[in-house]
Amino acid sequence: MHRFSRPTRSAGTALALLASALLAAAVVVPATAATTPLRTDLKVLLVSDTGNEPAIQAWAAQLGNEGVPFDLVRLSAQPLPALWDGANESYYQGVVLSNDYQPNMSATDRATLSQVEATFGLREAVAYAYPTTNVGLNPPTFGGDLAGTTAQVTPAGAATFTNLVGPVPVLDNVYGYLATPAAPSWQTLVQAPSGQPIVGSFTRADGVQELVSTIDSNQYMTHARLLGHGLLNWVTQGVHLGYLRSYLSVHIDDVFLPDARWSTAGHCTPGDGCPLNPDGSEMYPTTDIRMTPADVQRALQWQQASGVRLDMVYNGGGSDDATLAAGGKVGSNTKSDPLTAALVKAAKQFGWINHTYSHPFLGCVQDFTVVPWRCATDTAGNIVWLDAKSIQNEIDDNIKFAGHYNLPINDKELVTGEHSGLRTLPQQTVDNPNLLTALSKSHIDLIASDASREPQPRSVTKNTTTVPRYPNNTYYNVGTFAEELDEYNWLYVARGYGGNCVNTATTTCSYAPISYSQMVQRETGIMLGHVLGNDPRPTFMHQSNLAEDGTAYPVLNSVVNTYKSWVKVPLISPTMTQTDQIMSRTAAYNAALAAGQVSGYVLGGVMYLSNTGAADIFAPATVAGTAPIGGGWTVVAGEQSSWIKIDHGHTVKFTLP
């Protein structure tokens, strides 16, 4: 994060000239304004010197995440765009400057910008300002790192940051300034522990409302993510295309199966990397991990307390194997396996997703004679693939298992073991063609993919699309906190310092082991980044993480409790199908935005949303306040928002409250 130097004398002179231009511009109002309704297009203008300033990038990320149309202007390389038609239409609904003095903006452009803002009642924000009277503040009393402090939304700021509980933690190293208000109209919206503002607003001499932030930020910082929605709502005056939700879907893979256990003695997993004794036996044997009925009850209690649904990604073969091992008979509704009995009894309280019957690898036949493994080939050098019939049986047999036990699944959804069958770089560069055949024959619409490898959905067949899922460092092969921490430090601490990590282009090793609470804090930060980023992609863990010590719960509790201490908006747990719908609508909407086919404007107290494309579109939209405006809008934290269907070639309209 960067500091500001004090403006030089020439910069100060420029500020004075700009201030004069502001006052002059305030009185230039077109003659038609008194008689002709003013139209304001629903788009935000970001004005920067280079476009690379962290604070303006944070604004761009927030607008992009929510789907708010915007233009980012880099004044060092391009001029200010046209702001209006010269009569009654503003091409923007609000303006954000990277800093308050904008050295690359001419006095003429500044005067035009101020004229348009005053004429149309637009608001302006400064993403990161050095305190001066030009931004309504006295010179700073402090300038330095604000990390470790907790800012607070003030009573005046509560109307702007309606989605926040109040505290805004500054967790990262970030430079900021503290100063006292100078403008009589100043309102502090977010204050430091000292009571001095870090975000506030005031009314300029020309009547334009301006918002000022004296704390730097980037798009990854917690305070930027928390404040971002309220800041953009302030600039847009609560009416804009785009909307924000808080998603947390948790998939629990391998349900009914046992999972292998990490060896803290060998720092490896038997059967998956541990060395063997000369007689072929495991050098570091461990016992497998499998849930118990008590673990099912704990999961139910956690759901009820957190309000977050767990989706059980199940393998029916694990249940049948346990039933047979206990002397029971498969397919007779036997209770020989207590875990099956407990899960079936609670079936309707969980979500359920097909994970194949026995969890085989569905891609190429793996050759483990080399490390890392490679795809086996035939004598002609062709890759040997698992056949389509075997894959289809794995899918269909698990659907039959669900039918037998009345598990409420959507049989169009599928998660393959290790996301196998889909391309797995570097060994398998293409999808197993036999998987694609099986998906079509089994009528699968959605298949999970690894978001760390493929963050965006893609079509794998004419009718099947991937749904990316986030992995995390709550490992599949641990049942205790000690095992989890041992594996984490082994993987992330550098060789020679207690671990086995090697720095690469994508991996940065630590040089000292961390504690369990530190690990939980790291994972919490990653997951909260997704939750606060309007991101519906699910996170996946494993049944082993609900067993024994319950290694999933410290992370999940930290995510949920921390979120609720910051944000009022309820967490939503979309299903795979709902996630696909959200991501599909978002992708189509963004493409239509880029093509200039979807737009909106406000005219005479009415919001108009238009679609000039050849296909129907769903557009997200937000309107501040809770007064009903029709159309099935959802009220969330003092605002209404919804996906609005706009038929191709049509315009829909809503009368604003």
XYZ file of C-alpha atoms in Angstrom:
657
model
C 0.000 0.000 0.000
C 1.268 3.448 -0.840
C 1.553 6.753 0.946
C 0.774 10.177 -0.449
C 3.314 12.941 -0.450
C 1.991 16.381 0.272
C 0.929 18.235 -2.897
C 3.685 20.448 -4.332
C 3.173 24.176 -4.829
C 2.293 23.600 -8.486
C -0.182 20.922 -7.508
C -1.692 23.253 -4.939
C -2.034 25.946 -7.575
C -3.750 23.442 -9.834
C -6.122 22.599 -6.990
C -7.002 26.254 -6.608
C -7.669 26.550 -10.330
C -9.811 23.432 -10.223
C -11.747 24.801 -7.262
C -12.444 27.963 -9.220
C -13.513 25.877 -12.179
C -15.858 23.936 -9.906
C -17.600 27.077 -8.739
C -17.869 28.395 -12.268
C -19.216 25.123 -13.551
C -21.885 24.966 -10.871
C -23.953 27.648 -12.526
C -23.799 26.227 -16.064
C -27.099 24.358 -16.402
C -28.658 23.605 -19.777
C -31.854 25.493 -20.541
C -33.687 22.237 -21.217
C -33.012 20.957 -17.687
C -35.925 22.938 -16.229
C -38.478 21.461 -18.611
C -37.041 18.157 -19.843
C -36.722 15.136 -17.500
C -33.105 14.181 -16.926
C -31.954 10.686 -17.859
C -29.133 9.005 -15.944
C -27.549 5.893 -17.448
C -26.772 3.067 -15.031
C -22.996 2.956 -15.344
C -20.179 4.086 -13.039
C -17.095 5.986 -14.209
C -13.759 5.129 -12.572
C -11.109 7.791 -13.186
C -7.458 7.012 -12.460
C -3.971 8.098 -13.391
C -2.699 4.671 -14.492
C -5.526 2.249 -13.677
C -3.139 0.293 -11.463
C -3.754 2.117 -8.199
C -4.746 -0.551 -5.632
C -7.734 1.414 -4.344
C -9.223 1.937 -7.811
C -8.604 -1.745 -8.569
C -10.567 -2.572 -5.408
C -13.462 -0.519 -6.776
C -13.212 -2.241 -10.150
C -13.237 -5.659 -8.475
C -16.299 -4.814 -6.363
C -18.226 -3.479 -9.340
C -17.200 -6.482 -11.440
C -18.130 -9.005 -8.740
C -21.581 -7.490 -8.363
C -22.187 -6.937 -12.075
C -22.301 -3.144 -12.008
C -21.417 -1.692 -15.449
C -18.404 0.620 -15.329
C -15.725 2.261 -17.432
C -12.165 2.529 -16.123
C -10.338 5.534 -17.596
C -6.541 5.817 -17.415
C -5.838 9.525 -17.829
C -2.126 8.959 -18.410
C -3.032 7.139 -21.627
C -6.479 8.349 -22.673
C -8.723 11.397 -22.347
C -11.808 11.668 -20.210
C -14.726 10.146 -22.184
C -17.891 11.990 -23.108
C -19.920 12.435 -19.941
C -23.283 13.518 -21.368
C -25.137 14.443 -24.530
C -24.972 18.159 -23.712
C -28.691 18.299 -22.950
C -30.562 15.865 -20.733
C -28.684 12.523 -20.628
C -25.772 11.670 -18.342
C -23.815 8.664 -19.536
C -22.844 7.835 -15.938
C -24.643 7.637 -12.622
C -21.631 8.268 -10.393
C -17.895 8.909 -10.479
C -14.977 7.441 -8.531
C -11.564 9.139 -8.607
C -8.396 7.266 -7.642
C -7.250 10.409 -5.773
C -8.631 13.886 -5.268
C -6.147 15.949 -7.284
C -5.897 13.853 -10.507
C -2.721 15.390 -11.978
C -3.543 14.161 -15.488
C -7.021 15.709 -15.605
C -7.215 19.102 -17.253
C -9.041 21.982 -15.614
C -11.489 21.965 -18.521
C -12.321 18.282 -18.017
C -12.651 18.790 -14.283
C -15.040 21.663 -14.866
C -17.124 19.581 -17.292
C -17.230 16.694 -14.836
C -18.366 18.999 -12.047
C -21.007 20.548 -14.298
C -22.491 17.160 -15.162
C -22.406 16.049 -11.521
C -24.200 19.196 -10.393
C -26.748 19.125 -13.221
C -27.760 15.505 -12.765
C -27.258 15.232 -9.010
C -24.472 12.665 -9.381
C -22.208 11.727 -6.517
C -18.417 11.489 -6.533
C -16.112 9.285 -4.439
C -12.373 9.505 -3.874
C -10.940 6.001 -3.511
C -7.930 7.118 -1.461
C -7.378 10.731 -0.424
C -4.717 12.669 1.434
C -6.556 14.835 3.992
C -6.853 18.480 2.902
C -9.627 21.034 2.999
C -10.216 20.160 -0.666
C -11.777 16.902 0.577
C -13.412 18.386 3.661
C -10.652 17.512 6.139
C -7.957 19.256 8.105
C -4.315 18.182 7.648
C -3.659 14.695 9.035
C -2.843 14.095 12.683
C -1.560 10.606 11.847
C -0.227 8.796 8.818
C 0.927 5.205 9.003
C 0.003 1.535 9.185
C -3.527 0.960 10.465
C -3.231 -2.843 10.587
C -4.647 -4.462 13.699
C -7.251 -1.788 14.308
C -11.004 -2.217 14.162
C -12.903 0.588 12.516
C -16.573 1.107 13.282
C -19.572 2.074 11.186
C -21.083 5.168 12.769
C -24.817 5.784 13.272
C -24.668 8.100 10.243
C -22.882 5.396 8.265
C -25.480 2.745 9.108
C -27.753 4.126 6.392
C -24.955 3.607 3.844
C -23.508 0.302 5.059
C -26.862 -1.368 5.685
C -25.335 -4.817 5.206
C -22.784 -4.485 8.022
C -23.152 -5.224 11.727
C -20.737 -2.427 12.663
C -17.113 -3.487 13.227
C -14.772 -3.305 10.225
C -11.458 -5.046 11.024
C -8.309 -3.795 9.329
C -6.393 -7.064 9.193
C -3.752 -6.287 6.600
C -0.764 -3.967 6.493
C -2.326 -0.847 5.018
C -1.372 2.815 5.066
C -3.915 5.390 6.085
C -4.400 8.898 7.408
C -6.416 10.207 10.328
C -7.668 13.777 10.371
C -10.461 15.904 11.819
C -13.340 17.246 9.707
C -13.053 20.724 8.237
C -16.223 20.978 6.130
C -19.336 21.992 8.149
C -21.384 19.428 6.213
C -18.965 16.557 6.928
C -20.463 13.224 8.033
C -18.226 10.479 9.360
C -19.465 7.130 8.045
C -16.661 4.837 9.259
C -14.328 5.848 12.050
C -11.031 4.650 13.507
C -10.869 3.677 17.210
C -9.738 7.258 17.891
C -13.040 8.537 16.525
C -11.440 10.140 13.495
C -12.927 9.287 10.099
C -11.487 6.885 7.580
C -14.599 7.157 5.377
C -16.884 10.169 5.288
C -18.876 12.462 3.031
C -19.517 16.167 2.636
C -21.291 18.557 0.298
C -19.055 20.658 -1.932
C -19.601 24.338 -2.687
C -21.268 23.377 -5.981
C -23.793 21.191 -4.153
C -22.220 17.884 -5.230
C -21.948 15.211 -2.558
C -18.466 13.713 -2.259
C -17.326 10.606 -0.387
C -13.734 10.349 0.828
C -11.664 7.404 2.033
C -8.368 8.097 3.811
C -7.389 4.427 4.123
C -5.747 2.638 1.227
C -6.973 -0.769 0.047
C -6.775 -3.442 -2.562
C -9.323 -5.933 -3.776
C -8.137 -8.712 -1.450
C -8.200 -6.807 1.825
C -10.941 -7.609 4.308
C -11.930 -3.997 5.008
C -12.212 -3.350 1.258
C -14.471 -6.364 0.779
C -16.654 -5.352 3.722
C -16.984 -1.704 2.760
C -17.200 -2.219 -1.002
C -20.941 -2.819 -1.337
C -21.902 0.157 0.803
C -19.454 2.420 -1.028
C -20.883 1.565 -4.443
C -24.436 1.931 -3.131
C -23.508 5.407 -1.896
C -22.148 6.402 -5.312
C -25.120 4.954 -7.219
C -27.598 6.250 -4.619
C -28.813 2.704 -4.179
C -30.109 2.095 -7.712
C -27.932 0.091 -10.079
C -27.532 -2.967 -12.215
C -25.832 -5.788 -10.305
C -26.433 -7.318 -6.896
C -24.670 -8.963 -3.958
C -25.288 -12.227 -2.112
C -23.296 -14.209 0.466
C -22.927 -17.854 -0.556
C -21.604 -20.772 1.484
C -22.234 -24.265 0.153
C -20.298 -27.096 1.804
C -19.940 -30.475 0.082
C -18.910 -33.465 2.190
C -17.328 -36.048 -0.129
C -16.924 -39.818 0.403
C -19.978 -40.220 2.638
C -20.461 -43.931 3.581
C -16.832 -44.692 2.596
C -13.821 -44.946 4.907
C -10.883 -42.623 4.146
C -7.202 -43.470 4.554
C -5.391 -41.863 7.501
C -2.241 -39.723 7.400
C 0.755 -41.141 9.252
C 2.348 -38.563 11.555
C 5.303 -40.928 11.949
C 6.042 -41.225 8.243
C 4.502 -37.931 7.066
C 2.647 -39.842 4.372
C -0.585 -41.716 3.660
C -0.465 -45.531 3.482
C -1.423 -46.633 0.002
C -0.742 -43.164 -1.372
C 2.918 -42.321 -0.920
C 4.153 -44.244 2.112
C 7.134 -46.585 1.590
C 6.705 -50.330 1.939
C 8.649 -52.860 4.007
C 10.732 -55.448 2.145
C 7.889 -57.955 2.544
C 5.491 -55.549 0.825
C 3.641 -54.503 3.973
C 3.048 -50.880 4.905
C 5.950 -49.296 6.755
C 3.631 -46.827 8.498
C 0.261 -48.560 8.842
C -2.742 -46.537 10.039
C -6.435 -47.263 10.544
C -9.041 -45.843 8.185
C -11.412 -43.038 9.202
C -15.190 -43.437 8.941
C -18.074 -41.507 10.441
C -20.236 -42.905 13.218
C -23.887 -42.256 14.140
C -22.668 -39.761 16.760
C -20.934 -37.847 13.987
C -24.224 -37.655 12.099
C -25.914 -36.103 15.120
C -23.079 -33.612 15.506
C -23.472 -32.639 11.844
C -27.206 -32.103 12.314
C -26.592 -29.949 15.377
C -24.024 -27.885 13.490
C -26.469 -27.301 10.631
C -29.139 -26.113 13.020
C -26.773 -23.771 14.869
C -25.092 -22.338 11.775
C -28.036 -22.199 9.377
C -25.802 -23.704 6.674
C -26.801 -26.932 4.899
C -24.271 -29.736 4.444
C -24.465 -31.623 1.139
C -23.571 -35.293 1.537
C -21.639 -36.377 -1.566
C -22.163 -40.099 -1.169
C -20.778 -43.435 -2.359
C -23.368 -46.169 -1.844
C -20.733 -48.867 -2.198
C -19.274 -47.848 1.162
C -22.592 -48.595 2.826
C -22.978 -51.926 1.063
C -19.422 -52.960 1.931
C -19.999 -52.125 5.606
C -23.299 -54.003 5.571
C -21.671 -57.102 4.101
C -18.762 -56.880 6.533
C -21.260 -56.865 9.408
C -22.991 -59.960 8.056
C -25.977 -58.096 6.651
C -27.618 -58.449 3.272
C -27.306 -55.691 0.696
C -30.581 -54.284 -0.569
C -32.769 -55.457 2.308
C -32.974 -52.183 4.259
C -30.830 -53.825 6.905
C -29.491 -51.822 9.794
C -26.323 -53.875 9.943
C -24.364 -50.677 9.316
C -25.207 -48.127 12.061
C -23.830 -45.246 9.982
C -26.180 -46.056 7.101
C -29.106 -46.270 9.521
C -28.275 -42.887 11.053
C -27.797 -41.143 7.713
C -30.939 -42.633 6.179
C -32.956 -41.529 9.202
C -31.673 -37.965 8.789
C -31.665 -38.045 4.986
C -34.155 -35.230 4.418
C -32.190 -32.844 6.622
C -29.096 -32.960 4.411
C -28.454 -32.334 0.755
C -27.334 -35.355 -1.308
C -25.167 -35.604 -4.436
C -24.087 -38.653 -6.459
C -20.339 -39.370 -6.003
C -20.356 -42.676 -7.965
C -20.993 -46.018 -6.327
C -17.449 -47.002 -5.348
C -15.264 -43.936 -6.062
C -12.976 -45.314 -8.808
C -10.679 -43.148 -10.918
C -12.695 -42.482 -14.076
C -9.975 -41.127 -16.329
C -7.111 -42.923 -18.005
C -5.787 -46.145 -16.529
C -3.081 -44.929 -14.143
C 0.491 -46.210 -14.365
C 2.072 -45.992 -10.901
C 5.425 -47.463 -11.903
C 6.684 -43.874 -12.155
C 6.351 -40.873 -9.838
C 4.244 -38.927 -10.518
C 1.913 -41.419 -12.155
C 1.213 -41.301 -15.870
C -1.522 -42.522 -18.191
C -1.013 -46.122 -19.312
C -0.730 -46.677 -23.054
C -1.248 -49.683 -25.308
C 1.348 -51.160 -27.647
C 0.466 -48.552 -30.260
C 1.047 -45.716 -27.796
C -2.625 -44.858 -27.370
C -3.936 -43.873 -23.947
C -5.888 -46.630 -22.224
C -9.163 -45.225 -20.863
C -11.635 -46.626 -18.355
C -14.532 -47.845 -20.485
C -17.892 -46.095 -20.798
C -19.959 -48.993 -19.470
C -18.010 -49.162 -16.204
C -18.421 -45.417 -15.733
C -22.137 -45.546 -16.484
C -22.583 -48.396 -14.005
C -20.840 -46.340 -11.303
C -23.225 -43.445 -11.919
C -26.411 -45.456 -12.273
C -25.754 -47.906 -9.420
C -25.355 -44.989 -7.037
C -28.633 -43.496 -8.250
C -30.304 -46.855 -7.593
C -28.796 -46.881 -4.098
C -30.341 -43.466 -3.415
C -33.697 -44.697 -4.651
C -33.559 -47.730 -2.384
C -32.917 -45.625 0.725
C -35.033 -42.619 -0.342
C -32.101 -40.223 -0.407
C -33.416 -36.960 -1.928
C -30.930 -36.548 -4.777
C -31.067 -34.677 -8.063
C -30.031 -37.457 -10.445
C -28.791 -34.889 -12.980
C -25.896 -33.890 -10.669
C -22.603 -35.785 -10.340
C -19.294 -35.492 -8.504
C -16.688 -38.002 -9.646
C -13.973 -39.255 -7.309
C -11.088 -36.739 -7.364
C -12.997 -35.033 -10.197
C -11.595 -37.867 -12.297
C -12.556 -38.405 -15.900
C -12.175 -34.696 -16.542
C -8.791 -33.546 -17.786
C -6.167 -33.672 -15.043
C -3.011 -31.777 -15.887
C -0.227 -32.572 -16.422
C -0.899 -36.294 -16.866
C -4.292 -36.263 -18.561
C -4.696 -33.326 -20.934
C -8.189 -34.163 -22.234
C -11.420 -35.504 -20.804
C -11.907 -39.242 -20.931
C -14.043 -39.625 -24.077
C -15.755 -42.594 -22.438
C -16.792 -40.383 -19.509
C -18.531 -38.064 -21.935
C -20.408 -40.988 -23.449
C -21.478 -42.194 -20.000
C -22.625 -38.709 -18.963
C -24.907 -38.549 -21.976
C -26.326 -42.037 -21.445
C -26.926 -41.379 -17.744
C -28.500 -37.969 -18.529
C -26.093 -36.008 -16.319
C -26.476 -32.238 -16.663
C -23.862 -31.102 -14.126
C -20.482 -32.523 -13.152
C -18.214 -31.045 -10.485
C -14.743 -29.786 -11.362
C -11.786 -28.575 -9.279
C -11.892 -24.769 -9.130
C -8.155 -24.640 -8.407
C -7.604 -26.151 -11.865
C -10.687 -24.922 -13.736
C -12.226 -21.885 -12.032
C -14.835 -21.307 -14.733
C -17.639 -23.639 -15.860
C -17.316 -25.266 -19.267
C -19.435 -27.512 -21.440
C -18.071 -31.053 -21.620
C -20.955 -32.444 -23.682
C -23.896 -30.897 -25.473
C -25.944 -31.138 -22.277
C -23.361 -31.368 -19.456
C -21.625 -28.423 -17.781
C -19.003 -28.346 -15.051
C -19.611 -26.738 -11.661
C -16.272 -25.651 -10.132
C -15.731 -26.481 -6.447
C -13.107 -24.986 -4.135
C -10.680 -27.356 -2.387
C -9.272 -26.382 0.978
C -6.589 -27.490 3.381
C -8.872 -29.514 5.629
C -7.478 -32.757 4.310
C -9.371 -35.915 3.335
C -6.946 -38.161 5.240
C -7.113 -36.731 8.765
C -9.408 -37.492 11.665
C -7.642 -35.589 14.444
C -6.376 -32.063 14.891
C -2.841 -33.403 15.405
C -2.930 -35.208 12.053
C -4.304 -32.156 10.274
C -1.612 -29.827 11.642
C 1.166 -32.351 11.020
C 0.201 -32.719 7.356
C -0.296 -28.974 6.902
C 3.132 -28.100 8.242
C 4.760 -30.955 6.327
C 3.336 -29.593 3.082
C 3.915 -25.868 3.709
C 7.093 -25.630 5.825
C 10.356 -25.632 3.870
C 12.736 -28.552 3.831
C 15.299 -28.207 6.578
C 12.829 -26.288 8.737
C 10.522 -29.150 9.700
C 8.582 -29.695 6.484
C 8.884 -30.898 2.928
C 7.942 -27.755 0.971
C 9.946 -26.515 -2.003
C 9.404 -22.998 -3.334
C 8.015 -22.875 -6.869
C 6.342 -20.309 -9.095
C 3.019 -21.173 -7.427
C 4.123 -22.215 -3.919
C 5.714 -20.094 -1.199
C 7.042 -22.094 1.728
C 7.017 -21.070 5.387
C 10.143 -21.293 7.484
C 8.526 -22.158 10.793
C 5.605 -24.432 11.718
C 2.341 -22.704 12.544
C -0.207 -23.463 15.250
C -3.621 -24.973 14.678
C -5.335 -21.653 15.349
C -3.085 -19.965 12.770
C -3.991 -22.617 10.216
C -7.690 -22.113 10.935
C -7.249 -18.362 10.544
C -5.595 -18.805 7.140
C -8.306 -21.119 5.848
C -10.992 -18.824 7.254
C -9.537 -15.892 5.335
C -9.563 -17.832 2.061
C -13.140 -19.044 2.475
C -14.402 -15.637 3.612
C -12.870 -14.171 0.471
C -15.237 -16.367 -1.532
C -18.229 -15.608 0.694
C -17.673 -11.840 0.536
C -16.936 -11.957 -3.189
C -20.440 -12.825 -4.431
C -19.054 -16.262 -5.359
C -21.505 -19.217 -5.392
C -18.899 -21.951 -6.005
C -19.156 -24.646 -3.308
C -16.313 -25.697 -1.015
C -15.669 -29.409 -0.554
C -14.402 -31.354 2.439
C -14.659 -35.070 3.267
C -16.562 -37.364 5.583
C -13.362 -37.918 7.582
C -13.524 -34.239 8.562
C -16.866 -34.823 10.305
C -15.484 -37.864 12.161
C -13.390 -38.193 15.338
C -12.139 -34.684 16.298
C -14.271 -33.090 13.567
C -11.492 -31.255 11.747
C -14.053 -29.456 9.554
C -15.745 -27.670 12.423
C -13.049 -25.237 13.631
C -12.758 -23.854 10.090
C -16.491 -23.837 9.354
C -17.336 -22.319 12.746
C -14.692 -19.651 12.267
C -16.038 -18.778 8.816
C -19.677 -18.629 9.902
C -19.144 -16.871 13.237
C -16.695 -14.336 11.838
C -19.002 -13.589 8.935
C -22.002 -13.101 11.225
C -19.999 -10.746 13.459
C -19.379 -8.525 10.415
C -22.332 -8.904 8.049
C -26.104 -8.922 8.551
C -26.973 -10.578 5.233
C -27.991 -14.253 5.665
C -25.737 -16.925 4.220
C -27.207 -18.826 1.265
C -26.308 -22.440 0.421
C -27.195 -23.014 -3.243
C -27.408 -26.537 -4.604
C -25.235 -27.572 -7.550
C -28.136 -26.840 -9.879
C -28.706 -23.410 -8.316
C -24.978 -22.660 -8.495
C -24.995 -23.517 -12.189
C -27.987 -21.243 -12.739
C -26.277 -18.329 -10.953
C -23.018 -18.789 -12.838
C -24.758 -19.314 -16.181
C -26.856 -16.185 -15.742
C -23.800 -14.228 -14.635
C -21.745 -15.343 -17.638
C -24.542 -14.536 -20.094
C -25.160 -11.159 -18.466
C -21.464 -10.239 -18.496
C -21.209 -11.230 -22.153
C -24.243 -9.095 -22.978
C -22.736 -6.181 -21.052
C -19.463 -6.503 -22.950
C -21.373 -6.555 -26.244
C -23.403 -3.488 -25.293
C -26.653 -5.455 -25.474
C -27.943 -4.875 -21.937
C -28.184 -1.489 -20.270
C -30.260 0.547 -17.876
C -31.189 4.096 -17.061
C -33.360 6.134 -14.712
C -35.768 8.729 -16.108
C -38.551 10.489 -14.263
C -38.403 8.203 -11.228
C -38.587 5.046 -13.330
C -35.793 2.499 -13.856
C -35.621 1.070 -17.375
C -33.667 -2.102 -18.211
C -33.162 -2.921 -21.903
C -31.965 -5.921 -23.900
C -31.069 -5.308 -27.538
C -29.541 -8.755 -28.024
C -30.963 -11.718 -29.917
C -31.546 -13.838 -26.804
C -33.492 -13.371 -23.579
C -31.304 -12.327 -20.671
C -31.450 -12.213 -16.883
C -29.928 -9.045 -15.420
C -29.190 -8.498 -11.711
C -30.481 -5.220 -10.282
C -30.620 -3.469 -6.907
C -32.898 -0.742 -5.530
C -32.335 0.781 -2.088
C -35.185 0.685 0.405
C -37.867 -1.856 1.159
C -40.941 -0.244 -0.405
C -42.342 -2.874 -2.809
C -41.775 -2.165 -6.511
C -43.258 -5.395 -7.870
C -41.638 -8.165 -9.873
C -40.713 -10.549 -7.062
C -37.719 -8.630 -5.702
C -35.988 -9.960 -2.570
C -35.461 -7.661 0.405
C -31.969 -8.059 1.904
C -30.505 -5.692 4.531
C -32.515 -2.626 3.607
C -32.453 -3.031 -0.172
C -34.286 -4.954 -2.867
C -32.510 -7.000 -5.500
C -33.328 -9.657 -8.044
C -32.468 -11.310 -11.338
C -34.752 -9.554 -13.820
C -35.728 -11.372 -16.998
C -35.552 -9.116 -20.064
C -36.830 -10.623 -23.292
C -34.722 -9.976 -26.364
C -35.535 -6.679 -28.015
C -37.551 -5.500 -25.013
C -37.335 -3.058 -22.125
C -38.752 -3.591 -18.634
C -39.408 -0.792 -16.191
C -39.923 -0.337 -12.465
C -41.264 2.724 -10.682
C -38.766 3.614 -7.973
C -39.991 4.221 -4.424
